[in-house]
Amino acid sequence: MQALRQALQEWYQNHQRDLPWRHTQDPYFIWLSEIILQQTRVDQGLPYYLKFTNAFPSVQLLANASQQEVLNLWQGLGYYSRGRNLHATAQQVTSDFNGVFPESYEGLLKLKGVGPYTAAAIASFAYNLPHAVLDGNVFRVLSRYFGVDLAINSTEGKRVFEALASELLDDNHPALHNQAIMEFGALQCKPVSPNCAICPVQESCMALLTNKVAQLPFKIKKVKVRKRFFVYHLVKNEQNRLAFSRRGPKDIWEGLFEFPLTEFDSLEAIEHYLKNEQIIGSKFQHVLTHQKIEAYFVVSSPKKWPLSNYQMLGLEDIEDHPIPRLIDKFLNAHSGELF
Ligand code: SF4
């Protein structure tokens, strides 16, 4: 541990980039730089940091600006919600904290948009408090150097890496240590083709010694969840029975009974369609392993859904027919309005 700690700091003294937020201990400027650099490269974020600190040299000035002014400056950085949140947090600091950033890690966590990483960064850079940062760069360095092949996005992996980062932290120089390990990850132990031949810790790096540099850090691929948007049509005959049909093969709920269905491929499309429909109840959601279904139930006419194509079922018949849980939930909530 001590050898790595020292090597990181020595490396940092010789290789660090000269960046403006490294010359300040003002929590406002540090917070600004961290929010701007979320999901943004340093060379892209730097001009925005300069624009914001010029236009709003204090958190009060940022809080008092109009949202339009803030978003105009933000333009080009993408993710406008981040720009809006930046403004909201500045207002929170002025209204709830008297314009002074909280001076503890726990206090910083109370700020909107400030999670464990940003709180540790501000706590260490502004107040030199011993909190270890854990971002993508740090995960990579730790996972490779110590040869930890636990998934960095798993609960156990996060716990192990957090413990490792805290143990490695130099409690006497937390700001320097955190800057050093992040910069080392960004410039030396890079995601793709790190130049291990010139690395100061090559002799003790487990990934290099076991030929696993390219495989680490390890991440579990998230299963992509398909979103589906259903509108079910409630079509009645004169005997107060509702039209049902049976679902075919090669999709969910094969063989189960459901109302006539229209499926949309996006939220916009379904919202547009629903503008002119009489909706019963509110949105119903159903989550399956790889799918998330949002469903609405609307009153429709036999003119659009010719009854001869369907089985007409009364409330008492439904019990004898298997139906998806989603339809069951709807009927439990609204059958009184239907029958
Ligand atoms: S030897 Fe390579 S993989 Fe290991 S810490 Fe250095 S740069 Fe990273």
mmCIF file of C-alpha atoms and ligand atoms in Angstrom:
data_model
loop_
_atom_site.group_PDB
_atom_site.id
_atom_site.type_symbol
_atom_site.label_atom_id
_atom_site.label_comp_id
_atom_site.label_asym_id
_atom_site.label_seq_id
_atom_site.Cartn_x
_atom_site.Cartn_y
_atom_site.Cartn_z
ATOM 1 C CA MET A 1 0.000 0.000 0.000
ATOM 2 C CA GLN A 2 2.603 2.505 1.111
ATOM 3 C CA ALA A 3 4.735 1.855 -1.990
ATOM 4 C CA LEU A 4 1.795 2.472 -4.324
ATOM 5 C CA ARG A 5 0.692 5.553 -2.389
ATOM 6 C CA GLN A 6 4.137 7.057 -2.690
ATOM 7 C CA ALA A 7 4.594 6.075 -6.331
ATOM 8 C CA LEU A 8 1.277 7.710 -7.257
ATOM 9 C CA GLN A 9 2.206 10.981 -5.592
ATOM 10 C CA GLU A 10 5.656 11.083 -7.149
ATOM 11 C CA TRP A 11 4.236 10.298 -10.544
ATOM 12 C CA TYR A 12 1.622 13.046 -10.088
ATOM 13 C CA GLN A 13 4.227 15.676 -9.196
ATOM 14 C CA ASN A 14 5.934 14.998 -12.533
ATOM 15 C CA HIS A 15 2.972 14.434 -14.831
ATOM 16 C CA GLN A 16 -0.052 16.397 -13.617
ATOM 17 C CA ARG A 17 -1.873 18.645 -16.045
ATOM 18 C CA ASP A 18 -2.108 22.273 -15.061
ATOM 19 C CA LEU A 19 -5.855 22.738 -14.608
ATOM 20 C CA PRO A 20 -7.438 25.837 -13.071
ATOM 21 C CA TRP A 21 -9.546 24.006 -10.485
ATOM 22 C CA ARG A 22 -6.362 22.539 -9.053
ATOM 23 C CA HIS A 23 -5.275 26.012 -7.974
ATOM 24 C CA THR A 24 -8.195 26.667 -5.697
ATOM 25 C CA GLN A 25 -9.638 25.387 -2.439
ATOM 26 C CA ASP A 26 -12.887 27.259 -2.896
ATOM 27 C CA PRO A 27 -15.631 24.618 -2.634
ATOM 28 C CA TYR A 28 -17.813 26.529 -5.099
ATOM 29 C CA PHE A 29 -15.216 26.380 -7.875
ATOM 30 C CA ILE A 30 -14.401 22.767 -7.087
ATOM 31 C CA TRP A 31 -18.061 21.829 -7.140
ATOM 32 C CA LEU A 32 -18.509 23.683 -10.480
ATOM 33 C CA SER A 33 -15.596 21.816 -12.035
ATOM 34 C CA GLU A 34 -16.894 18.461 -10.809
ATOM 35 C CA ILE A 35 -20.414 19.024 -12.141
ATOM 36 C CA ILE A 36 -19.105 20.268 -15.501
ATOM 37 C CA LEU A 37 -16.725 17.322 -15.828
ATOM 38 C CA GLN A 38 -19.382 14.688 -15.177
ATOM 39 C CA GLN A 39 -19.670 12.728 -18.432
ATOM 40 C CA THR A 40 -17.452 15.315 -20.144
ATOM 41 C CA ARG A 41 -13.781 15.171 -21.133
ATOM 42 C CA VAL A 42 -11.385 17.643 -19.502
ATOM 43 C CA ASP A 43 -10.521 19.422 -22.782
ATOM 44 C CA GLN A 44 -14.208 19.827 -23.568
ATOM 45 C CA GLY A 45 -15.183 20.936 -20.043
ATOM 46 C CA LEU A 46 -12.351 23.412 -19.471
ATOM 47 C CA PRO A 47 -13.772 26.318 -21.572
ATOM 48 C CA TYR A 48 -17.112 25.886 -19.799
ATOM 49 C CA TYR A 49 -15.462 26.046 -16.404
ATOM 50 C CA LEU A 50 -13.806 29.320 -17.438
ATOM 51 C CA LYS A 51 -17.071 30.732 -18.827
ATOM 52 C CA PHE A 52 -19.008 29.885 -15.671
ATOM 53 C CA THR A 53 -16.414 31.165 -13.232
ATOM 54 C CA ASN A 54 -16.141 34.405 -15.235
ATOM 55 C CA ALA A 55 -19.864 34.948 -15.474
ATOM 56 C CA PHE A 56 -20.632 33.802 -11.927
ATOM 57 C CA PRO A 57 -17.625 34.261 -9.628
ATOM 58 C CA SER A 58 -19.735 33.346 -6.579
ATOM 59 C CA VAL A 59 -22.459 30.846 -5.813
ATOM 60 C CA GLN A 60 -24.831 33.730 -5.041
ATOM 61 C CA LEU A 61 -24.381 35.167 -8.532
ATOM 62 C CA LEU A 62 -25.074 31.792 -10.080
ATOM 63 C CA ALA A 63 -28.142 31.305 -7.878
ATOM 64 C CA ASN A 64 -29.513 34.738 -8.819
ATOM 65 C CA ALA A 65 -29.013 34.276 -12.553
ATOM 66 C CA SER A 66 -32.016 33.379 -14.677
ATOM 67 C CA GLN A 67 -32.340 29.809 -15.821
ATOM 68 C CA GLN A 68 -32.073 31.074 -19.383
ATOM 69 C CA GLU A 69 -28.666 32.671 -18.693
ATOM 70 C CA VAL A 70 -27.390 29.457 -17.123
ATOM 71 C CA LEU A 71 -28.643 27.276 -19.950
ATOM 72 C CA ASN A 72 -27.203 29.648 -22.564
ATOM 73 C CA LEU A 73 -23.766 29.213 -21.012
ATOM 74 C CA TRP A 74 -24.302 25.486 -20.728
ATOM 75 C CA GLN A 75 -25.177 25.205 -24.430
ATOM 76 C CA GLY A 76 -23.006 22.645 -26.196
ATOM 77 C CA LEU A 77 -22.303 20.541 -23.117
ATOM 78 C CA GLY A 78 -25.406 18.414 -23.624
ATOM 79 C CA TYR A 79 -27.659 16.997 -20.938
ATOM 80 C CA TYR A 80 -29.537 20.200 -20.144
ATOM 81 C CA SER A 81 -30.907 18.603 -16.995
ATOM 82 C CA ARG A 82 -27.367 18.864 -15.599
ATOM 83 C CA GLY A 83 -27.383 22.600 -16.326
ATOM 84 C CA ARG A 84 -30.736 23.001 -14.626
ATOM 85 C CA ASN A 85 -29.591 20.949 -11.618
ATOM 86 C CA LEU A 86 -26.442 23.061 -11.330
ATOM 87 C CA HIS A 87 -28.612 26.150 -11.048
ATOM 88 C CA ALA A 88 -30.966 24.470 -8.543
ATOM 89 C CA THR A 89 -28.066 23.387 -6.320
ATOM 90 C CA ALA A 90 -26.623 26.921 -6.310
ATOM 91 C CA GLN A 91 -30.034 28.150 -5.154
ATOM 92 C CA GLN A 92 -30.128 25.439 -2.486
ATOM 93 C CA VAL A 93 -26.726 26.557 -1.164
ATOM 94 C CA THR A 94 -27.878 30.172 -0.920
ATOM 95 C CA SER A 95 -31.323 29.449 0.526
ATOM 96 C CA ASP A 96 -30.634 26.496 2.840
ATOM 97 C CA PHE A 97 -26.967 27.007 3.728
ATOM 98 C CA ASN A 98 -26.621 30.783 3.841
ATOM 99 C CA GLY A 99 -24.519 30.756 0.710
ATOM 100 C CA VAL A 100 -21.794 28.662 2.323
ATOM 101 C CA PHE A 101 -20.983 25.174 1.077
ATOM 102 C CA PRO A 102 -21.280 22.529 3.822
ATOM 103 C CA GLU A 103 -17.882 21.752 5.312
ATOM 104 C CA SER A 104 -18.325 18.049 5.939
ATOM 105 C CA TYR A 105 -18.705 15.023 3.686
ATOM 106 C CA GLU A 106 -22.150 14.270 5.170
ATOM 107 C CA GLY A 107 -23.235 17.900 4.741
ATOM 108 C CA LEU A 108 -22.094 17.940 1.120
ATOM 109 C CA LEU A 109 -24.151 14.821 0.425
ATOM 110 C CA LYS A 110 -27.262 16.860 1.256
ATOM 111 C CA LEU A 111 -26.739 18.969 -1.852
ATOM 112 C CA LYS A 112 -28.787 18.075 -4.907
ATOM 113 C CA GLY A 113 -26.784 16.191 -7.501
ATOM 114 C CA VAL A 114 -23.890 15.530 -5.104
ATOM 115 C CA GLY A 115 -23.289 11.810 -4.615
ATOM 116 C CA PRO A 116 -20.506 9.991 -2.745
ATOM 117 C CA TYR A 117 -17.893 10.669 -5.431
ATOM 118 C CA THR A 118 -18.508 14.435 -5.710
ATOM 119 C CA ALA A 119 -18.820 14.804 -1.918
ATOM 120 C CA ALA A 120 -15.460 13.035 -1.425
ATOM 121 C CA ALA A 121 -13.870 15.193 -4.136
ATOM 122 C CA ILE A 122 -15.068 18.489 -2.596
ATOM 123 C CA ALA A 123 -14.364 17.355 0.988
ATOM 124 C CA SER A 124 -10.784 16.444 0.128
ATOM 125 C CA PHE A 125 -9.895 19.202 -2.388
ATOM 126 C CA ALA A 126 -11.527 22.060 -0.477
ATOM 127 C CA TYR A 127 -11.168 20.994 3.153
ATOM 128 C CA ASN A 128 -8.453 18.319 2.964
ATOM 129 C CA LEU A 129 -10.751 15.832 4.691
ATOM 130 C CA PRO A 130 -9.790 12.145 4.484
ATOM 131 C CA HIS A 131 -12.413 10.800 2.063
ATOM 132 C CA ALA A 132 -11.275 8.620 -0.819
ATOM 133 C CA VAL A 133 -12.711 9.325 -4.271
ATOM 134 C CA LEU A 134 -13.908 6.402 -6.322
ATOM 135 C CA ASP A 135 -14.599 7.215 -9.961
ATOM 136 C CA GLY A 136 -13.994 5.265 -13.163
ATOM 137 C CA ASN A 137 -10.287 6.106 -13.120
ATOM 138 C CA VAL A 138 -9.836 4.923 -9.547
ATOM 139 C CA PHE A 139 -11.784 1.707 -10.141
ATOM 140 C CA ARG A 140 -9.443 0.951 -13.049
ATOM 141 C CA VAL A 141 -6.213 1.603 -11.182
ATOM 142 C CA LEU A 142 -7.294 -0.410 -8.137
ATOM 143 C CA SER A 143 -8.703 -3.288 -10.114
ATOM 144 C CA ARG A 144 -5.574 -3.629 -12.239
ATOM 145 C CA TYR A 145 -2.926 -2.959 -9.628
ATOM 146 C CA PHE A 146 -4.454 -5.321 -7.058
ATOM 147 C CA GLY A 147 -5.782 -7.750 -9.690
ATOM 148 C CA VAL A 148 -9.370 -7.584 -8.373
ATOM 149 C CA ASP A 149 -11.694 -9.193 -10.875
ATOM 150 C CA LEU A 150 -14.957 -8.456 -9.060
ATOM 151 C CA ALA A 151 -17.445 -6.540 -11.214
ATOM 152 C CA ILE A 152 -17.141 -2.836 -10.448
ATOM 153 C CA ASN A 153 -20.902 -2.412 -10.934
ATOM 154 C CA SER A 154 -21.875 -5.226 -8.543
ATOM 155 C CA THR A 155 -22.791 -4.634 -4.906
ATOM 156 C CA GLU A 156 -19.944 -6.762 -3.637
ATOM 157 C CA GLY A 157 -17.483 -5.198 -6.076
ATOM 158 C CA LYS A 158 -18.421 -1.691 -4.976
ATOM 159 C CA ARG A 159 -17.998 -2.627 -1.324
ATOM 160 C CA VAL A 160 -14.577 -4.182 -1.906
ATOM 161 C CA PHE A 161 -13.321 -1.280 -4.034
ATOM 162 C CA GLU A 162 -14.602 1.291 -1.544
ATOM 163 C CA ALA A 163 -12.720 -0.469 1.242
ATOM 164 C CA LEU A 164 -9.594 -0.700 -0.893
ATOM 165 C CA ALA A 165 -9.756 2.980 -1.872
ATOM 166 C CA SER A 166 -10.152 4.018 1.768
ATOM 167 C CA GLU A 167 -7.289 1.825 2.891
ATOM 168 C CA LEU A 168 -5.025 3.226 0.203
ATOM 169 C CA LEU A 169 -5.940 6.853 0.959
ATOM 170 C CA ASP A 170 -3.118 8.951 2.355
ATOM 171 C CA ASP A 171 -4.881 10.382 5.414
ATOM 172 C CA ASN A 172 -2.238 13.060 5.804
ATOM 173 C CA HIS A 173 -2.556 14.306 2.228
ATOM 174 C CA PRO A 174 -6.040 13.332 1.028
ATOM 175 C CA ALA A 175 -6.329 16.073 -1.626
ATOM 176 C CA LEU A 176 -2.975 15.257 -3.177
ATOM 177 C CA HIS A 177 -3.658 11.525 -3.027
ATOM 178 C CA ASN A 178 -7.088 11.771 -4.662
ATOM 179 C CA GLN A 179 -5.807 14.027 -7.439
ATOM 180 C CA ALA A 180 -2.864 11.706 -7.993
ATOM 181 C CA ILE A 181 -4.803 8.464 -8.342
ATOM 182 C CA MET A 182 -7.426 10.015 -10.624
ATOM 183 C CA GLU A 183 -4.806 11.625 -12.850
ATOM 184 C CA PHE A 184 -2.816 8.382 -12.929
ATOM 185 C CA GLY A 185 -5.941 6.566 -14.140
ATOM 186 C CA ALA A 186 -6.679 9.259 -16.719
ATOM 187 C CA LEU A 187 -3.185 9.546 -18.221
ATOM 188 C CA GLN A 188 -1.103 6.488 -17.328
ATOM 189 C CA CYS A 189 -3.368 3.536 -16.509
ATOM 190 C CA LYS A 190 -5.681 4.430 -19.405
ATOM 191 C CA PRO A 191 -8.715 2.319 -20.363
ATOM 192 C CA VAL A 192 -7.224 1.127 -23.651
ATOM 193 C CA SER A 193 -3.552 0.234 -24.201
ATOM 194 C CA PRO A 194 -1.963 1.703 -21.070
ATOM 195 C CA ASN A 195 1.764 2.093 -21.533
ATOM 196 C CA CYS A 196 2.766 -0.421 -18.857
ATOM 197 C CA ALA A 197 6.369 -0.416 -20.101
ATOM 198 C CA ILE A 198 6.935 3.021 -18.580
ATOM 199 C CA CYS A 199 4.709 2.555 -15.519
ATOM 200 C CA PRO A 200 6.374 3.247 -12.149
ATOM 201 C CA VAL A 201 4.464 0.388 -10.472
ATOM 202 C CA GLN A 202 4.876 -2.205 -13.209
ATOM 203 C CA GLU A 203 6.847 -4.582 -10.983
ATOM 204 C CA SER A 204 4.060 -4.949 -8.449
ATOM 205 C CA CYS A 205 1.008 -4.573 -10.722
ATOM 206 C CA MET A 206 -1.002 -7.821 -10.508
ATOM 207 C CA ALA A 207 -2.800 -7.288 -13.817
ATOM 208 C CA LEU A 208 0.494 -6.896 -15.625
ATOM 209 C CA LEU A 209 2.113 -9.821 -13.826
ATOM 210 C CA THR A 210 -0.822 -12.111 -14.626
ATOM 211 C CA ASN A 211 -1.425 -10.743 -18.118
ATOM 212 C CA LYS A 212 -4.902 -9.416 -17.331
ATOM 213 C CA VAL A 213 -4.519 -5.716 -18.105
ATOM 214 C CA ALA A 214 -6.991 -5.828 -21.000
ATOM 215 C CA GLN A 215 -9.584 -7.786 -18.978
ATOM 216 C CA LEU A 216 -9.696 -5.426 -15.988
ATOM 217 C CA PRO A 217 -11.677 -3.667 -14.696
ATOM 218 C CA PHE A 218 -14.467 -6.181 -15.071
ATOM 219 C CA LYS A 219 -18.044 -5.043 -15.481
ATOM 220 C CA ILE A 220 -21.311 -6.974 -15.667
ATOM 221 C CA LYS A 221 -23.152 -6.152 -18.832
ATOM 222 C CA LYS A 222 -26.554 -4.814 -17.955
ATOM 223 C CA VAL A 223 -29.407 -6.644 -19.614
ATOM 224 C CA LYS A 224 -31.138 -4.254 -21.919
ATOM 225 C CA VAL A 225 -34.742 -3.777 -20.922
ATOM 226 C CA ARG A 226 -37.142 -3.356 -23.800
ATOM 227 C CA LYS A 227 -39.859 -0.780 -23.191
ATOM 228 C CA ARG A 228 -43.275 -1.519 -24.634
ATOM 229 C CA PHE A 229 -46.317 0.708 -24.776
ATOM 230 C CA PHE A 230 -49.752 -0.922 -24.845
ATOM 231 C CA VAL A 231 -53.216 0.505 -25.287
ATOM 232 C CA TYR A 232 -55.958 -1.974 -24.451
ATOM 233 C CA HIS A 233 -59.380 -1.316 -25.909
ATOM 234 C CA LEU A 234 -62.450 -1.954 -23.809
ATOM 235 C CA VAL A 235 -65.126 -2.888 -26.344
ATOM 236 C CA LYS A 236 -68.543 -3.916 -25.055
ATOM 237 C CA ASN A 237 -71.541 -5.603 -26.640
ATOM 238 C CA GLU A 238 -75.151 -5.026 -25.685
ATOM 239 C CA GLN A 239 -75.042 -7.801 -23.089
ATOM 240 C CA ASN A 240 -72.360 -5.875 -21.229
ATOM 241 C CA ARG A 241 -69.646 -8.325 -22.196
ATOM 242 C CA LEU A 242 -66.141 -7.272 -23.154
ATOM 243 C CA ALA A 243 -64.190 -8.325 -26.200
ATOM 244 C CA PHE A 244 -61.183 -10.575 -25.536
ATOM 245 C CA SER A 245 -58.764 -12.416 -27.771
ATOM 246 C CA ARG A 246 -56.104 -14.985 -27.098
ATOM 247 C CA ARG A 247 -52.447 -14.079 -27.486
ATOM 248 C CA GLY A 248 -50.508 -15.949 -30.114
ATOM 249 C CA PRO A 249 -47.069 -17.562 -29.888
ATOM 250 C CA LYS A 250 -43.577 -15.979 -30.022
ATOM 251 C CA ASP A 251 -44.253 -13.205 -27.535
ATOM 252 C CA ILE A 252 -45.074 -12.819 -23.869
ATOM 253 C CA TRP A 253 -48.253 -14.278 -22.387
ATOM 254 C CA GLU A 254 -48.836 -16.904 -25.071
ATOM 255 C CA GLY A 255 -52.317 -18.380 -24.792
ATOM 256 C CA LEU A 256 -53.601 -15.854 -22.260
ATOM 257 C CA PHE A 257 -56.693 -13.728 -22.861
ATOM 258 C CA GLU A 258 -56.516 -9.966 -23.234
ATOM 259 C CA PHE A 259 -58.508 -7.040 -24.594
ATOM 260 C CA PRO A 260 -57.927 -5.918 -28.195
ATOM 261 C CA LEU A 261 -54.490 -4.362 -28.203
ATOM 262 C CA THR A 262 -52.611 -1.644 -30.046
ATOM 263 C CA GLU A 263 -48.899 -1.511 -29.383
ATOM 264 C CA PHE A 264 -46.828 1.662 -29.854
ATOM 265 C CA ASP A 265 -43.079 1.849 -30.179
ATOM 266 C CA SER A 266 -42.439 5.008 -28.183
ATOM 267 C CA LEU A 267 -43.751 7.111 -25.340
ATOM 268 C CA GLU A 268 -44.367 10.025 -27.732
ATOM 269 C CA ALA A 269 -46.472 7.859 -30.033
ATOM 270 C CA ILE A 270 -48.671 6.497 -27.252
ATOM 271 C CA GLU A 271 -49.110 9.919 -25.641
ATOM 272 C CA HIS A 272 -50.120 11.387 -28.987
ATOM 273 C CA TYR A 273 -52.659 8.607 -29.535
ATOM 274 C CA LEU A 274 -54.148 8.930 -26.052
ATOM 275 C CA LYS A 275 -54.956 12.626 -26.469
ATOM 276 C CA ASN A 276 -58.354 11.827 -27.982
ATOM 277 C CA GLU A 277 -59.199 8.713 -25.999
ATOM 278 C CA GLN A 278 -61.321 8.100 -22.933
ATOM 279 C CA ILE A 279 -58.883 6.484 -20.496
ATOM 280 C CA ILE A 280 -60.151 4.347 -17.619
ATOM 281 C CA GLY A 281 -57.894 4.570 -14.583
ATOM 282 C CA SER A 282 -54.283 5.650 -14.910
ATOM 283 C CA LYS A 283 -51.114 4.136 -16.297
ATOM 284 C CA PHE A 284 -50.486 0.484 -15.404
ATOM 285 C CA GLN A 285 -46.945 -0.845 -15.327
ATOM 286 C CA HIS A 286 -45.736 -4.370 -15.556
ATOM 287 C CA VAL A 287 -42.091 -5.336 -15.267
ATOM 288 C CA LEU A 288 -40.758 -8.582 -16.729
ATOM 289 C CA THR A 289 -37.121 -9.715 -16.783
ATOM 290 C CA HIS A 290 -36.274 -8.087 -20.128
ATOM 291 C CA GLN A 291 -39.303 -5.946 -20.704
ATOM 292 C CA LYS A 292 -41.107 -3.086 -19.094
ATOM 293 C CA ILE A 293 -44.683 -2.572 -20.185
ATOM 294 C CA GLU A 294 -46.689 0.608 -19.782
ATOM 295 C CA ALA A 295 -50.342 0.069 -20.463
ATOM 296 C CA TYR A 296 -53.463 2.213 -20.707
ATOM 297 C CA PHE A 297 -57.049 1.045 -20.980
ATOM 298 C CA VAL A 298 -59.425 3.060 -23.152
ATOM 299 C CA VAL A 299 -63.093 2.793 -24.058
ATOM 300 C CA SER A 300 -63.486 1.825 -27.734
ATOM 301 C CA SER A 301 -66.297 1.098 -30.116
ATOM 302 C CA PRO A 302 -67.301 -2.114 -31.928
ATOM 303 C CA LYS A 303 -67.086 -0.091 -35.139
ATOM 304 C CA LYS A 304 -63.319 -0.073 -34.810
ATOM 305 C CA TRP A 305 -63.095 -3.571 -33.337
ATOM 306 C CA PRO A 306 -65.720 -5.778 -35.006
ATOM 307 C CA LEU A 307 -67.076 -8.033 -32.293
ATOM 308 C CA SER A 308 -67.214 -11.106 -34.507
ATOM 309 C CA ASN A 309 -63.417 -11.268 -34.274
ATOM 310 C CA TYR A 310 -63.473 -11.655 -30.488
ATOM 311 C CA GLN A 311 -64.726 -13.777 -27.652
ATOM 312 C CA MET A 312 -67.202 -11.809 -25.573
ATOM 313 C CA LEU A 313 -66.752 -12.420 -21.848
ATOM 314 C CA GLY A 314 -68.728 -11.199 -18.860
ATOM 315 C CA LEU A 315 -67.166 -10.700 -15.453
ATOM 316 C CA GLU A 316 -68.189 -14.209 -14.342
ATOM 317 C CA ASP A 317 -66.600 -15.801 -17.471
ATOM 318 C CA ILE A 318 -63.242 -14.165 -16.917
ATOM 319 C CA GLU A 319 -62.469 -16.364 -13.951
ATOM 320 C CA ASP A 320 -62.422 -19.387 -16.266
ATOM 321 C CA HIS A 321 -60.008 -17.760 -18.693
ATOM 322 C CA PRO A 322 -56.342 -17.235 -17.980
ATOM 323 C CA ILE A 323 -55.441 -13.563 -18.189
ATOM 324 C CA PRO A 324 -52.117 -11.724 -17.740
ATOM 325 C CA ARG A 325 -51.438 -10.261 -14.341
ATOM 326 C CA LEU A 326 -51.547 -6.768 -15.855
ATOM 327 C CA ILE A 327 -55.169 -7.214 -16.987
ATOM 328 C CA ASP A 328 -56.030 -8.787 -13.658
ATOM 329 C CA LYS A 329 -54.663 -5.733 -11.829
ATOM 330 C CA PHE A 330 -56.714 -3.456 -14.056
ATOM 331 C CA LEU A 331 -59.921 -5.444 -13.541
ATOM 332 C CA ASN A 332 -59.410 -5.552 -9.776
ATOM 333 C CA ALA A 333 -59.152 -1.790 -9.722
ATOM 334 C CA HIS A 334 -61.843 -0.869 -12.261
ATOM 335 C CA SER A 335 -64.307 -3.694 -12.902
ATOM 336 C CA GLY A 336 -66.954 -1.732 -10.982
ATOM 337 C CA GLU A 337 -66.854 0.951 -13.682
ATOM 338 C CA LEU A 338 -67.103 -1.603 -16.478
ATOM 339 C CA PHE A 339 -69.771 -4.112 -15.612
HETATM 340 S S1 SF4 B 1 1.457 -1.567 -15.077
HETATM 341 FE FE1 SF4 B 1 -0.077 -1.024 -16.595
HETATM 342 S S2 SF4 B 1 -1.971 -1.866 -15.769
HETATM 343 FE FE2 SF4 B 1 -0.503 -1.828 -14.098
HETATM 344 S S3 SF4 B 1 -0.911 0.101 -13.050
HETATM 345 FE FE3 SF4 B 1 0.722 0.462 -14.548
HETATM 346 S S4 SF4 B 1 -0.325 1.176 -16.377
HETATM 347 FE FE4 SF4 B 1 -1.874 0.237 -15.054
#
